[in-house]
Each structure stands twice: as C-alpha cells, then as structure tokens.
Amino acid sequence: MNLYFRLMSLMLRLRRAPRVSLWSEVRTPFRVWPTDLDLLRHMNNARYLALMDLARTDLIGRAGFMKDVSDRGWYPVVSAQTITYKRSLKLWQRFVIATRVLGFDDRAVYMHQEFRRGGKLVARAVVQARFLKRSGGTVTTAELLEVSGPPAEHVELPEWVTDWASSIRISSADAAA
C-alpha cells in the first residue's frame, strides 16, 4: 500500500518538477519506511527494485517521455536487471536514487541506477527495459529514438552491459521448454 502513496507523491512532485532531458541524470529522494524493512530491520532487497521503478518513472515523467509513449499506446516493461548491494539502508534514513539512460541496443534500453545515502554508494543496478505496444508487439529502438530524439554524446552502452545482456538472454527455444 505504501508504494501507492509514494507513487501519488511522485506524481504530485512531477507537476512542479523542472523539465529535464531524457538523457539527463535525475535524483529521486526517498526515506526508509517501516514497511520497507525485512526481519533483519534493514530495507528488503525486493523494495530496492520497487523503488527503482518509481525513480525511472520520475526520469521519464520529468522528460515528458511518458506522455509521448502513452499517447502512442506504448508502455515500458523490465526484461532484466542486476543489482549489487554495498551498504544497508535502515529505518528513517534518507537516500536518493540517481537514474540515467546508460544506452541501448537493437532490442532494449538500459538504465543505470544508484542508491546513495549522504553521498555514499549503497547499491548499484542496471535495468534492461523494452517498450511494448498495447496493440501487440515490441517498439523498436528506431521508433523510440524517433520520439526521444538523438541521444546525448555521453550515452554509449558499455561493452560489459552488452556482454551481460547476451549472457542472460532467453531464446525462443528456452522459453518453449
């Protein structure tokens, strides 16, 4: 239930937030709530993933990209992600999630997200996402770039992300098994 409150809060903030480029880094502030905790009294690993969704929504909302894709009947889905945890987040601690587009290939868009508390790295993640059409099918990278415009110069998919994406890809034969 608290994710709905956070989503509503984010939507209200988006109304007042300055517009950014889709290729910018956006920092989304959060605080650890009691419902975020696991039995060891630190933020549950699954909650990190849920809050990453909200931080990505912040970026694409502030860039106006969510409206652009929604108007076309497209929507984003996560197809893979990897996260590494460095430190714990505890009750009431404030932190930010920095989100930016890392790059893209012919199948997906890759986003880099970092959790930071007091300037210190807490966790780092890479998310592979695709856009689907409500009418069926997948939005191509060319279609996405038509809407977003050309990427900034610094947007270049690192080789290790390409290798990671290849290594975790599920083929049609695997999916049928």
Tab-separated table of N, CA and C in Angstrom:
chain	number	residue	atom	x	y	z
A	1	MET	N	0.815	-1.193	0.000
A	1	MET	CA	0.000	0.000	0.000
A	1	MET	C	0.864	1.265	0.000
A	2	ASN	N	2.009	1.229	0.726
A	2	ASN	CA	2.800	2.456	0.790
A	2	ASN	C	3.397	2.834	-0.562
A	3	LEU	N	3.538	1.868	-1.478
A	3	LEU	CA	4.034	2.226	-2.806
A	3	LEU	C	3.028	3.102	-3.546
A	4	TYR	N	1.731	2.912	-3.299
A	4	TYR	CA	0.727	3.782	-3.898
A	4	TYR	C	0.875	5.205	-3.376
A	5	PHE	N	1.135	5.345	-2.072
A	5	PHE	CA	1.346	6.683	-1.508
A	5	PHE	C	2.588	7.323	-2.116
A	6	ARG	N	3.629	6.538	-2.269
A	6	ARG	CA	4.853	7.069	-2.875
A	6	ARG	C	4.609	7.447	-4.336
A	7	LEU	N	3.841	6.635	-5.055
A	7	LEU	CA	3.533	6.943	-6.447
A	7	LEU	C	2.713	8.229	-6.537
A	8	MET	N	1.712	8.376	-5.678
A	8	MET	CA	0.910	9.601	-5.686
A	8	MET	C	1.779	10.818	-5.357
A	9	SER	N	2.654	10.671	-4.382
A	9	SER	CA	3.569	11.757	-4.019
A	9	SER	C	4.470	12.116	-5.193
A	10	LEU	N	4.976	11.100	-5.876
A	10	LEU	CA	5.830	11.333	-7.038
A	10	LEU	C	5.053	12.067	-8.129
A	11	MET	N	3.822	11.656	-8.381
A	11	MET	CA	3.013	12.306	-9.419
A	11	MET	C	2.766	13.775	-9.076
A	12	LEU	N	2.555	14.074	-7.805
A	12	LEU	CA	2.389	15.476	-7.394
A	12	LEU	C	3.687	16.253	-7.586
A	13	ARG	N	4.814	15.632	-7.248
A	13	ARG	CA	6.122	16.285	-7.428
A	13	ARG	C	6.417	16.533	-8.901
A	14	LEU	N	6.006	15.580	-9.756
A	14	LEU	CA	6.260	15.723	-11.195
A	14	LEU	C	5.592	16.977	-11.756
A	15	ARG	N	4.461	17.358	-11.187
A	15	ARG	CA	3.761	18.556	-11.670
A	15	ARG	C	4.591	19.817	-11.458
A	16	ARG	N	5.383	19.841	-10.371
A	16	ARG	CA	6.175	21.025	-10.033
A	16	ARG	C	7.633	20.904	-10.450
A	17	ALA	N	8.052	19.707	-10.807
A	17	ALA	CA	9.475	19.460	-11.090
A	17	ALA	C	9.887	20.108	-12.412
A	18	PRO	N	11.114	20.597	-12.462
A	18	PRO	CA	11.587	21.171	-13.731
A	18	PRO	C	11.730	20.090	-14.798
A	19	ARG	N	11.467	20.467	-16.016
A	19	ARG	CA	11.607	19.549	-17.153
A	19	ARG	C	13.088	19.245	-17.368
A	20	VAL	N	13.397	18.000	-17.715
A	20	VAL	CA	14.785	17.587	-17.968
A	20	VAL	C	14.841	16.873	-19.314
A	21	SER	N	16.027	16.671	-19.782
A	21	SER	CA	16.236	15.871	-20.980
A	21	SER	C	16.149	14.395	-20.589
A	22	LEU	N	15.679	13.579	-21.490
A	22	LEU	CA	15.650	12.128	-21.255
A	22	LEU	C	17.056	11.595	-21.008
A	23	TRP	N	18.062	12.305	-21.485
A	23	TRP	CA	19.449	11.858	-21.385
A	23	TRP	C	20.135	12.405	-20.139
A	24	SER	N	19.390	13.096	-19.271
A	24	SER	CA	19.929	13.647	-18.024
A	24	SER	C	19.903	12.603	-16.913
A	25	GLU	N	20.640	12.879	-15.854
A	25	GLU	CA	20.519	12.076	-14.635
A	25	GLU	C	19.525	12.778	-13.725
A	26	VAL	N	18.610	12.011	-13.162
A	26	VAL	CA	17.623	12.539	-12.228
A	26	VAL	C	17.847	11.878	-10.875
A	27	ARG	N	17.788	12.671	-9.819
A	27	ARG	CA	17.936	12.167	-8.449
A	27	ARG	C	16.580	12.239	-7.753
A	28	THR	N	16.087	11.085	-7.350
A	28	THR	CA	14.771	10.981	-6.725
A	28	THR	C	14.956	10.679	-5.240
A	29	PRO	N	14.463	11.558	-4.357
A	29	PRO	CA	14.657	11.350	-2.910
A	29	PRO	C	13.625	10.388	-2.314
A	30	PHE	N	14.083	9.619	-1.345
A	30	PHE	CA	13.225	8.693	-0.607
A	30	PHE	C	13.652	8.668	0.853
A	31	ARG	N	12.845	7.988	1.658
A	31	ARG	CA	13.158	7.704	3.057
A	31	ARG	C	12.715	6.270	3.329
A	32	VAL	N	13.449	5.551	4.161
A	32	VAL	CA	13.094	4.168	4.510
A	32	VAL	C	11.925	4.199	5.501
A	33	TRP	N	10.849	3.553	5.133
A	33	TRP	CA	9.667	3.468	5.982
A	33	TRP	C	9.630	2.110	6.678
A	34	PRO	N	8.870	2.006	7.774
A	34	PRO	CA	8.786	0.715	8.482
A	34	PRO	C	8.345	-0.439	7.579
A	35	THR	N	7.489	-0.174	6.609
A	35	THR	CA	7.007	-1.232	5.712
A	35	THR	C	8.052	-1.659	4.681
A	36	ASP	N	9.189	-0.969	4.638
A	36	ASP	CA	10.278	-1.332	3.730
A	36	ASP	C	11.218	-2.359	4.341
A	37	LEU	N	11.090	-2.605	5.634
A	37	LEU	CA	12.066	-3.411	6.353
A	37	LEU	C	11.796	-4.904	6.258
A	38	ASP	N	12.880	-5.680	6.341
A	38	ASP	CA	12.746	-7.127	6.438
A	38	ASP	C	12.946	-7.527	7.901
A	39	LEU	N	13.059	-8.808	8.164
A	39	LEU	CA	13.195	-9.285	9.544
A	39	LEU	C	14.485	-8.825	10.220
A	40	LEU	N	15.486	-8.479	9.427
A	40	LEU	CA	16.758	-8.014	9.987
A	40	LEU	C	16.783	-6.493	10.176
A	41	ARG	N	15.645	-5.854	9.964
A	41	ARG	CA	15.432	-4.422	10.183
A	41	ARG	C	16.263	-3.520	9.271
A	42	HIS	N	16.493	-4.000	8.059
A	42	HIS	CA	17.037	-3.105	7.040
A	42	HIS	C	16.163	-3.249	5.798
A	43	MET	N	16.334	-2.363	4.840
A	43	MET	CA	15.434	-2.364	3.696
A	43	MET	C	15.538	-3.688	2.936
A	44	ASN	N	14.389	-4.265	2.674
A	44	ASN	CA	14.277	-5.538	1.975
A	44	ASN	C	14.794	-5.408	0.547
A	45	ASN	N	15.488	-6.429	0.077
A	45	ASN	CA	16.066	-6.356	-1.274
A	45	ASN	C	15.005	-6.170	-2.359
A	46	ALA	N	13.828	-6.697	-2.177
A	46	ALA	CA	12.765	-6.518	-3.172
A	46	ALA	C	12.274	-5.069	-3.214
A	47	ARG	N	12.359	-4.378	-2.096
A	47	ARG	CA	11.911	-2.980	-2.057
A	47	ARG	C	12.811	-2.093	-2.922
A	48	TYR	N	14.107	-2.440	-2.974
A	48	TYR	CA	15.006	-1.676	-3.837
A	48	TYR	C	14.467	-1.679	-5.266
A	49	LEU	N	14.050	-2.846	-5.745
A	49	LEU	CA	13.567	-2.968	-7.120
A	49	LEU	C	12.290	-2.158	-7.330
A	50	ALA	N	11.403	-2.174	-6.349
A	50	ALA	CA	10.155	-1.418	-6.456
A	50	ALA	C	10.430	0.090	-6.484
A	51	LEU	N	11.363	0.548	-5.669
A	51	LEU	CA	11.680	1.970	-5.652
A	51	LEU	C	12.426	2.394	-6.913
A	52	MET	N	13.171	1.476	-7.500
A	52	MET	CA	13.811	1.770	-8.783
A	52	MET	C	12.757	2.052	-9.854
A	53	ASP	N	11.641	1.329	-9.818
A	53	ASP	CA	10.532	1.594	-10.749
A	53	ASP	C	10.069	3.042	-10.623
A	54	LEU	N	9.897	3.496	-9.390
A	54	LEU	CA	9.434	4.863	-9.166
A	54	LEU	C	10.465	5.880	-9.651
A	55	ALA	N	11.739	5.602	-9.420
A	55	ALA	CA	12.786	6.531	-9.854
A	55	ALA	C	12.856	6.602	-11.389
A	56	ARG	N	12.655	5.476	-12.064
A	56	ARG	CA	12.609	5.506	-13.530
A	56	ARG	C	11.396	6.294	-14.010
A	57	THR	N	10.280	6.150	-13.316
A	57	THR	CA	9.081	6.923	-13.640
A	57	THR	C	9.357	8.411	-13.480
A	58	ASP	N	10.129	8.784	-12.465
A	58	ASP	CA	10.497	10.177	-12.256
A	58	ASP	C	11.256	10.709	-13.469
A	59	LEU	N	12.257	9.977	-13.928
A	59	LEU	CA	13.041	10.431	-15.081
A	59	LEU	C	12.176	10.568	-16.327
A	60	ILE	N	11.461	9.511	-16.692
A	60	ILE	CA	10.716	9.583	-17.954
A	60	ILE	C	9.512	10.522	-17.848
A	61	GLY	N	9.003	10.719	-16.637
A	61	GLY	CA	7.923	11.691	-16.441
A	61	GLY	C	8.429	13.113	-16.583
A	62	ARG	N	9.543	13.432	-15.922
A	62	ARG	CA	10.106	14.786	-15.992
A	62	ARG	C	10.612	15.121	-17.390
A	63	ALA	N	10.997	14.116	-18.144
A	63	ALA	CA	11.454	14.346	-19.518
A	63	ALA	C	10.284	14.479	-20.492
A	64	GLY	N	9.051	14.221	-20.006
A	64	GLY	CA	7.891	14.266	-20.888
A	64	GLY	C	7.768	13.036	-21.776
A	65	PHE	N	8.667	12.082	-21.563
A	65	PHE	CA	8.704	10.897	-22.415
A	65	PHE	C	7.536	9.956	-22.121
A	66	MET	N	7.092	9.895	-20.881
A	66	MET	CA	5.981	9.009	-20.531
A	66	MET	C	4.717	9.407	-21.280
A	67	LYS	N	4.474	10.700	-21.373
A	67	LYS	CA	3.305	11.165	-22.115
A	67	LYS	C	3.452	10.829	-23.598
A	68	ASP	N	4.648	11.038	-24.138
A	68	ASP	CA	4.895	10.741	-25.556
A	68	ASP	C	4.619	9.279	-25.886
A	69	VAL	N	5.115	8.367	-25.039
A	69	VAL	CA	4.919	6.943	-25.339
A	69	VAL	C	3.484	6.511	-25.045
A	70	SER	N	2.895	7.067	-23.989
A	70	SER	CA	1.500	6.749	-23.655
A	70	SER	C	0.562	7.146	-24.785
A	71	ASP	N	0.797	8.335	-25.344
A	71	ASP	CA	-0.040	8.813	-26.447
A	71	ASP	C	0.014	7.869	-27.648
A	72	ARG	N	1.106	7.121	-27.774
A	72	ARG	CA	1.262	6.179	-28.886
A	72	ARG	C	0.783	4.767	-28.519
A	73	GLY	N	0.353	4.593	-27.268
A	73	GLY	CA	-0.110	3.272	-26.845
A	73	GLY	C	1.036	2.339	-26.492
A	74	TRP	N	2.164	2.910	-26.072
A	74	TRP	CA	3.329	2.120	-25.669
A	74	TRP	C	3.471	2.155	-24.158
A	75	TYR	N	4.135	1.149	-23.613
A	75	TYR	CA	4.418	1.130	-22.178
A	75	TYR	C	5.712	0.354	-21.917
A	76	PRO	N	6.471	0.777	-20.880
A	76	PRO	CA	7.747	0.117	-20.593
A	76	PRO	C	7.574	-1.106	-19.701
A	77	VAL	N	8.422	-2.105	-19.921
A	77	VAL	CA	8.491	-3.276	-19.050
A	77	VAL	C	9.966	-3.598	-18.795
A	78	VAL	N	10.240	-4.083	-17.618
A	78	VAL	CA	11.596	-4.530	-17.291
A	78	VAL	C	11.752	-5.942	-17.828
A	79	SER	N	12.836	-6.168	-18.588
A	79	SER	CA	13.079	-7.517	-19.098
A	79	SER	C	14.235	-8.197	-18.371
A	80	ALA	N	15.081	-7.425	-17.704
A	80	ALA	CA	16.167	-7.994	-16.897
A	80	ALA	C	16.741	-6.887	-16.022
A	81	GLN	N	17.378	-7.300	-14.954
A	81	GLN	CA	18.072	-6.334	-14.100
A	81	GLN	C	19.105	-7.048	-13.255
A	82	THR	N	20.115	-6.287	-12.883
A	82	THR	CA	21.125	-6.791	-11.971
A	82	THR	C	21.401	-5.693	-10.962
A	83	ILE	N	21.577	-6.089	-9.716
A	83	ILE	CA	21.824	-5.106	-8.660
A	83	ILE	C	22.880	-5.655	-7.709
A	84	THR	N	23.726	-4.767	-7.241
A	84	THR	CA	24.744	-5.112	-6.257
A	84	THR	C	24.569	-4.189	-5.051
A	85	TYR	N	24.559	-4.786	-3.866
A	85	TYR	CA	24.359	-4.036	-2.629
A	85	TYR	C	25.705	-3.832	-1.934
A	86	LYS	N	25.952	-2.617	-1.476
A	86	LYS	CA	27.205	-2.281	-0.795
A	86	LYS	C	26.974	-2.042	0.697
A	87	ARG	N	25.898	-1.341	1.020
A	87	ARG	CA	25.565	-0.991	2.404
A	87	ARG	C	24.072	-1.223	2.631
A	88	SER	N	23.676	-1.262	3.887
A	88	SER	CA	22.262	-1.393	4.238
A	88	SER	C	21.617	-0.018	4.390
A	89	LEU	N	20.324	0.006	4.153
A	89	LEU	CA	19.520	1.185	4.469
A	89	LEU	C	18.639	0.808	5.649
A	90	LYS	N	18.609	1.673	6.660
A	90	LYS	CA	17.865	1.383	7.888
A	90	LYS	C	16.716	2.369	8.064
A	91	LEU	N	15.847	2.040	8.995
A	91	LEU	CA	14.633	2.806	9.257
A	91	LEU	C	14.885	4.314	9.326
A	92	TRP	N	14.066	5.046	8.620
A	92	TRP	CA	14.013	6.512	8.556
A	92	TRP	C	15.175	7.161	7.802
A	93	GLN	N	16.136	6.387	7.339
A	93	GLN	CA	17.248	7.002	6.621
A	93	GLN	C	16.755	7.584	5.299
A	94	ARG	N	17.301	8.747	4.972
A	94	ARG	CA	17.029	9.374	3.680
A	94	ARG	C	18.068	8.887	2.681
A	95	PHE	N	17.641	8.755	1.434
A	95	PHE	CA	18.559	8.361	0.373
A	95	PHE	C	18.002	8.864	-0.955
A	96	VAL	N	18.829	8.857	-1.969
A	96	VAL	CA	18.380	9.217	-3.306
A	96	VAL	C	18.706	8.079	-4.264
A	97	ILE	N	17.914	7.995	-5.308
A	97	ILE	CA	18.226	7.082	-6.408
A	97	ILE	C	18.543	7.958	-7.613
A	98	ALA	N	19.765	7.843	-8.092
A	98	ALA	CA	20.183	8.554	-9.306
A	98	ALA	C	19.922	7.636	-10.490
A	99	THR	N	19.196	8.141	-11.475
A	99	THR	CA	18.770	7.343	-12.622
A	99	THR	C	19.175	8.037	-13.917
A	100	ARG	N	19.725	7.255	-14.836
A	100	ARG	CA	20.048	7.802	-16.157
A	100	ARG	C	19.996	6.685	-17.190
A	101	VAL	N	19.786	7.090	-18.432
A	101	VAL	CA	19.841	6.139	-19.538
A	101	VAL	C	21.306	5.840	-19.795
A	102	LEU	N	21.630	4.580	-19.756
A	102	LEU	CA	23.008	4.142	-19.979
A	102	LEU	C	23.285	3.978	-21.472
A	103	GLY	N	22.314	3.460	-22.189
A	103	GLY	CA	22.464	3.243	-23.629
A	103	GLY	C	21.372	2.314	-24.125
A	104	PHE	N	21.521	1.860	-25.335
A	104	PHE	CA	20.510	0.986	-25.923
A	104	PHE	C	21.176	0.138	-26.988
A	105	ASP	N	20.503	-0.953	-27.320
A	105	ASP	CA	20.927	-1.787	-28.444
A	105	ASP	C	19.709	-1.985	-29.342
A	106	ASP	N	19.751	-2.947	-30.223
A	106	ASP	CA	18.633	-3.140	-31.151
A	106	ASP	C	17.401	-3.754	-30.489
A	107	ARG	N	17.515	-4.198	-29.231
A	107	ARG	CA	16.389	-4.849	-28.546
A	107	ARG	C	15.864	-4.093	-27.341
A	108	ALA	N	16.726	-3.325	-26.667
A	108	ALA	CA	16.333	-2.785	-25.361
A	108	ALA	C	17.030	-1.470	-25.045
A	109	VAL	N	16.506	-0.838	-24.002
A	109	VAL	CA	17.104	0.362	-23.412
A	109	VAL	C	17.679	-0.075	-22.068
A	110	TYR	N	18.835	0.471	-21.704
A	110	TYR	CA	19.496	0.110	-20.447
A	110	TYR	C	19.606	1.349	-19.580
A	111	MET	N	19.232	1.179	-18.321
A	111	MET	CA	19.271	2.298	-17.377
A	111	MET	C	20.202	1.951	-16.231
A	112	HIS	N	20.912	2.964	-15.768
A	112	HIS	CA	21.830	2.840	-14.647
A	112	HIS	C	21.170	3.528	-13.461
A	113	GLN	N	21.137	2.841	-12.318
A	113	GLN	CA	20.536	3.421	-11.123
A	113	GLN	C	21.443	3.169	-9.922
A	114	GLU	N	21.647	4.230	-9.133
A	114	GLU	CA	22.455	4.118	-7.918
A	114	GLU	C	21.674	4.645	-6.729
A	115	PHE	N	21.756	3.916	-5.635
A	115	PHE	CA	21.213	4.359	-4.355
A	115	PHE	C	22.357	5.029	-3.613
A	116	ARG	N	22.133	6.246	-3.120
A	116	ARG	CA	23.159	6.966	-2.373
A	116	ARG	C	22.561	7.526	-1.103
A	117	ARG	N	23.313	7.409	-0.017
A	117	ARG	CA	22.924	7.973	1.275
A	117	ARG	C	24.088	8.828	1.751
A	118	GLY	N	23.827	10.112	1.924
A	118	GLY	CA	24.889	11.005	2.379
A	118	GLY	C	26.095	10.996	1.450
A	119	GLY	N	25.864	10.869	0.171
A	119	GLY	CA	26.950	10.853	-0.808
A	119	GLY	C	27.645	9.517	-0.962
A	120	LYS	N	27.310	8.546	-0.122
A	120	LYS	CA	27.950	7.226	-0.202
A	120	LYS	C	27.088	6.249	-0.993
A	121	LEU	N	27.761	5.441	-1.787
A	121	LEU	CA	27.076	4.441	-2.590
A	121	LEU	C	26.497	3.344	-1.698
A	122	VAL	N	25.226	3.036	-1.893
A	122	VAL	CA	24.541	1.978	-1.145
A	122	VAL	C	24.332	0.755	-2.039
A	123	ALA	N	23.869	1.000	-3.272
A	123	ALA	CA	23.614	-0.091	-4.218
A	123	ALA	C	23.680	0.473	-5.632
A	124	ARG	N	23.998	-0.407	-6.576
A	124	ARG	CA	24.089	-0.010	-7.987
A	124	ARG	C	23.371	-1.064	-8.815
A	125	ALA	N	22.624	-0.602	-9.822
A	125	ALA	CA	21.853	-1.528	-10.650
A	125	ALA	C	21.885	-1.111	-12.114
A	126	VAL	N	21.715	-2.094	-12.971
A	126	VAL	CA	21.484	-1.870	-14.392
A	126	VAL	C	20.180	-2.577	-14.736
A	127	VAL	N	19.316	-1.861	-15.442
A	127	VAL	CA	17.999	-2.384	-15.799
A	127	VAL	C	17.881	-2.409	-17.313
A	128	GLN	N	17.466	-3.545	-17.822
A	128	GLN	CA	17.173	-3.698	-19.250
A	128	GLN	C	15.659	-3.580	-19.404
A	129	ALA	N	15.219	-2.656	-20.259
A	129	ALA	CA	13.780	-2.444	-20.437
A	129	ALA	C	13.434	-2.433	-21.918
A	130	ARG	N	12.214	-2.826	-22.180
A	130	ARG	CA	11.677	-2.772	-23.539
A	130	ARG	C	10.363	-2.010	-23.466
A	131	PHE	N	9.947	-1.511	-24.588
A	131	PHE	CA	8.639	-0.872	-24.681
A	131	PHE	C	7.758	-1.764	-25.537
A	132	LEU	N	6.561	-2.003	-25.043
A	132	LEU	CA	5.593	-2.832	-25.764
A	132	LEU	C	4.455	-1.958	-26.267
A	133	LYS	N	3.765	-2.453	-27.292
A	133	LYS	CA	2.615	-1.754	-27.856
A	133	LYS	C	1.346	-2.376	-27.304
A	134	ARG	N	0.428	-1.551	-26.871
A	134	ARG	CA	-0.846	-2.071	-26.356
A	134	ARG	C	-1.574	-2.871	-27.446
A	135	SER	N	-1.322	-2.548	-28.690
A	135	SER	CA	-1.941	-3.271	-29.806
A	135	SER	C	-1.223	-4.589	-30.094
A	136	GLY	N	-0.094	-4.822	-29.403
A	136	GLY	CA	0.686	-6.038	-29.591
A	136	GLY	C	2.012	-5.745	-30.261
A	137	GLY	N	3.017	-6.467	-29.850
A	137	GLY	CA	4.337	-6.300	-30.434
A	137	GLY	C	5.248	-5.414	-29.605
A	138	THR	N	6.480	-5.310	-30.069
A	138	THR	CA	7.520	-4.568	-29.380
A	138	THR	C	7.860	-3.295	-30.149
A	139	VAL	N	8.106	-2.231	-29.418
A	139	VAL	CA	8.535	-0.974	-30.012
A	139	VAL	C	10.015	-1.113	-30.360
A	140	THR	N	10.388	-0.762	-31.570
A	140	THR	CA	11.789	-0.867	-31.974
A	140	THR	C	12.590	0.304	-31.417
A	141	THR	N	13.894	0.117	-31.366
A	141	THR	CA	14.777	1.197	-30.923
A	141	THR	C	14.636	2.395	-31.858
A	142	ALA	N	14.514	2.145	-33.149
A	142	ALA	CA	14.345	3.240	-34.115
A	142	ALA	C	13.079	4.045	-33.811
A	143	GLU	N	11.986	3.361	-33.455
A	143	GLU	CA	10.739	4.057	-33.113
A	143	GLU	C	10.922	4.891	-31.850
A	144	LEU	N	11.628	4.332	-30.857
A	144	LEU	CA	11.878	5.080	-29.618
A	144	LEU	C	12.703	6.327	-29.883
A	145	LEU	N	13.748	6.205	-30.695
A	145	LEU	CA	14.615	7.346	-30.991
A	145	LEU	C	13.893	8.398	-31.832
A	146	GLU	N	12.903	7.970	-32.604
A	146	GLU	CA	12.078	8.920	-33.352
A	146	GLU	C	11.334	9.838	-32.390
A	147	VAL	N	10.880	9.284	-31.276
A	147	VAL	CA	10.124	10.045	-30.285
A	147	VAL	C	11.059	10.836	-29.360
A	148	SER	N	12.139	10.208	-28.932
A	148	SER	CA	13.026	10.843	-27.939
A	148	SER	C	13.989	11.838	-28.547
A	149	GLY	N	14.286	11.676	-29.817
A	149	GLY	CA	15.331	12.477	-30.437
A	149	GLY	C	16.661	11.786	-30.236
A	150	PRO	N	17.719	12.309	-30.863
A	150	PRO	CA	19.023	11.649	-30.766
A	150	PRO	C	19.566	11.694	-29.341
A	151	PRO	N	20.293	10.650	-28.960
A	151	PRO	CA	20.849	10.616	-27.604
A	151	PRO	C	21.989	11.620	-27.442
A	152	ALA	N	22.242	11.993	-26.198
A	152	ALA	CA	23.376	12.852	-25.884
A	152	ALA	C	24.671	12.090	-26.170
A	153	GLU	N	25.748	12.820	-26.358
A	153	GLU	CA	27.031	12.199	-26.700
A	153	GLU	C	27.502	11.178	-25.671
A	154	HIS	N	27.219	11.445	-24.401
A	154	HIS	CA	27.716	10.558	-23.339
A	154	HIS	C	26.951	9.235	-23.245
A	155	VAL	N	25.884	9.080	-24.004
A	155	VAL	CA	25.070	7.864	-23.945
A	155	VAL	C	25.675	6.836	-24.887
A	156	GLU	N	26.384	5.889	-24.287
A	156	GLU	CA	27.016	4.817	-25.055
A	156	GLU	C	27.023	3.564	-24.201
A	157	LEU	N	26.484	2.507	-24.739
A	157	LEU	CA	26.353	1.264	-23.985
A	157	LEU	C	27.728	0.625	-23.764
A	158	PRO	N	28.130	0.465	-22.490
A	158	PRO	CA	29.422	-0.169	-22.221
A	158	PRO	C	29.444	-1.631	-22.688
A	159	GLU	N	30.614	-2.095	-23.054
A	159	GLU	CA	30.758	-3.464	-23.558
A	159	GLU	C	30.310	-4.494	-22.530
A	160	TRP	N	30.581	-4.242	-21.251
A	160	TRP	CA	30.215	-5.226	-20.235
A	160	TRP	C	28.700	-5.389	-20.144
A	161	VAL	N	27.945	-4.316	-20.433
A	161	VAL	CA	26.483	-4.414	-20.411
A	161	VAL	C	26.008	-5.237	-21.607
A	162	THR	N	26.622	-5.030	-22.755
A	162	THR	CA	26.303	-5.836	-23.939
A	162	THR	C	26.578	-7.310	-23.659
A	163	ASP	N	27.727	-7.603	-23.044
A	163	ASP	CA	28.071	-8.988	-22.696
A	163	ASP	C	27.063	-9.565	-21.700
A	164	TRP	N	26.714	-8.777	-20.680
A	164	TRP	CA	25.733	-9.213	-19.678
A	164	TRP	C	24.396	-9.521	-20.361
A	165	ALA	N	23.933	-8.608	-21.220
A	165	ALA	CA	22.642	-8.795	-21.888
A	165	ALA	C	22.648	-10.067	-22.742
A	166	SER	N	23.754	-10.325	-23.420
A	166	SER	CA	23.861	-11.553	-24.229
A	166	SER	C	23.825	-12.796	-23.358
A	167	SER	N	24.493	-12.719	-22.229
A	167	SER	CA	24.603	-13.905	-21.371
A	167	SER	C	23.290	-14.275	-20.686
A	168	ILE	N	22.385	-13.321	-20.520
A	168	ILE	CA	21.138	-13.622	-19.804
A	168	ILE	C	19.933	-13.732	-20.732
A	169	ARG	N	20.135	-13.515	-22.006
A	169	ARG	CA	19.029	-13.558	-22.968
A	169	ARG	C	18.392	-14.946	-22.977
A	170	ILE	N	17.087	-14.969	-22.970
A	170	ILE	CA	16.326	-16.214	-23.050
A	170	ILE	C	15.856	-16.367	-24.495
A	171	SER	N	16.310	-17.409	-25.137
A	171	SER	CA	15.944	-17.629	-26.539
A	171	SER	C	14.511	-18.160	-26.629
A	172	SER	N	13.976	-18.128	-27.832
A	172	SER	CA	12.623	-18.667	-28.067
A	172	SER	C	12.585	-20.150	-27.725
A	173	ALA	N	13.676	-20.877	-28.013
A	173	ALA	CA	13.739	-22.306	-27.713
A	173	ALA	C	13.717	-22.538	-26.200
A	174	ASP	N	14.434	-21.685	-25.455
A	174	ASP	CA	14.434	-21.795	-23.992
A	174	ASP	C	13.043	-21.514	-23.430
A	175	ALA	N	12.378	-20.516	-23.981
A	175	ALA	CA	11.061	-20.132	-23.492
A	175	ALA	C	10.026	-21.216	-23.742
A	176	ALA	N	10.197	-21.973	-24.826
A	176	ALA	CA	9.244	-23.037	-25.170
A	176	ALA	C	9.420	-24.273	-24.282
A	177	ALA	N	10.607	-24.419	-23.703
A	177	ALA	CA	10.902	-25.628	-22.911
A	177	ALA	C	10.190	-25.620	-21.590
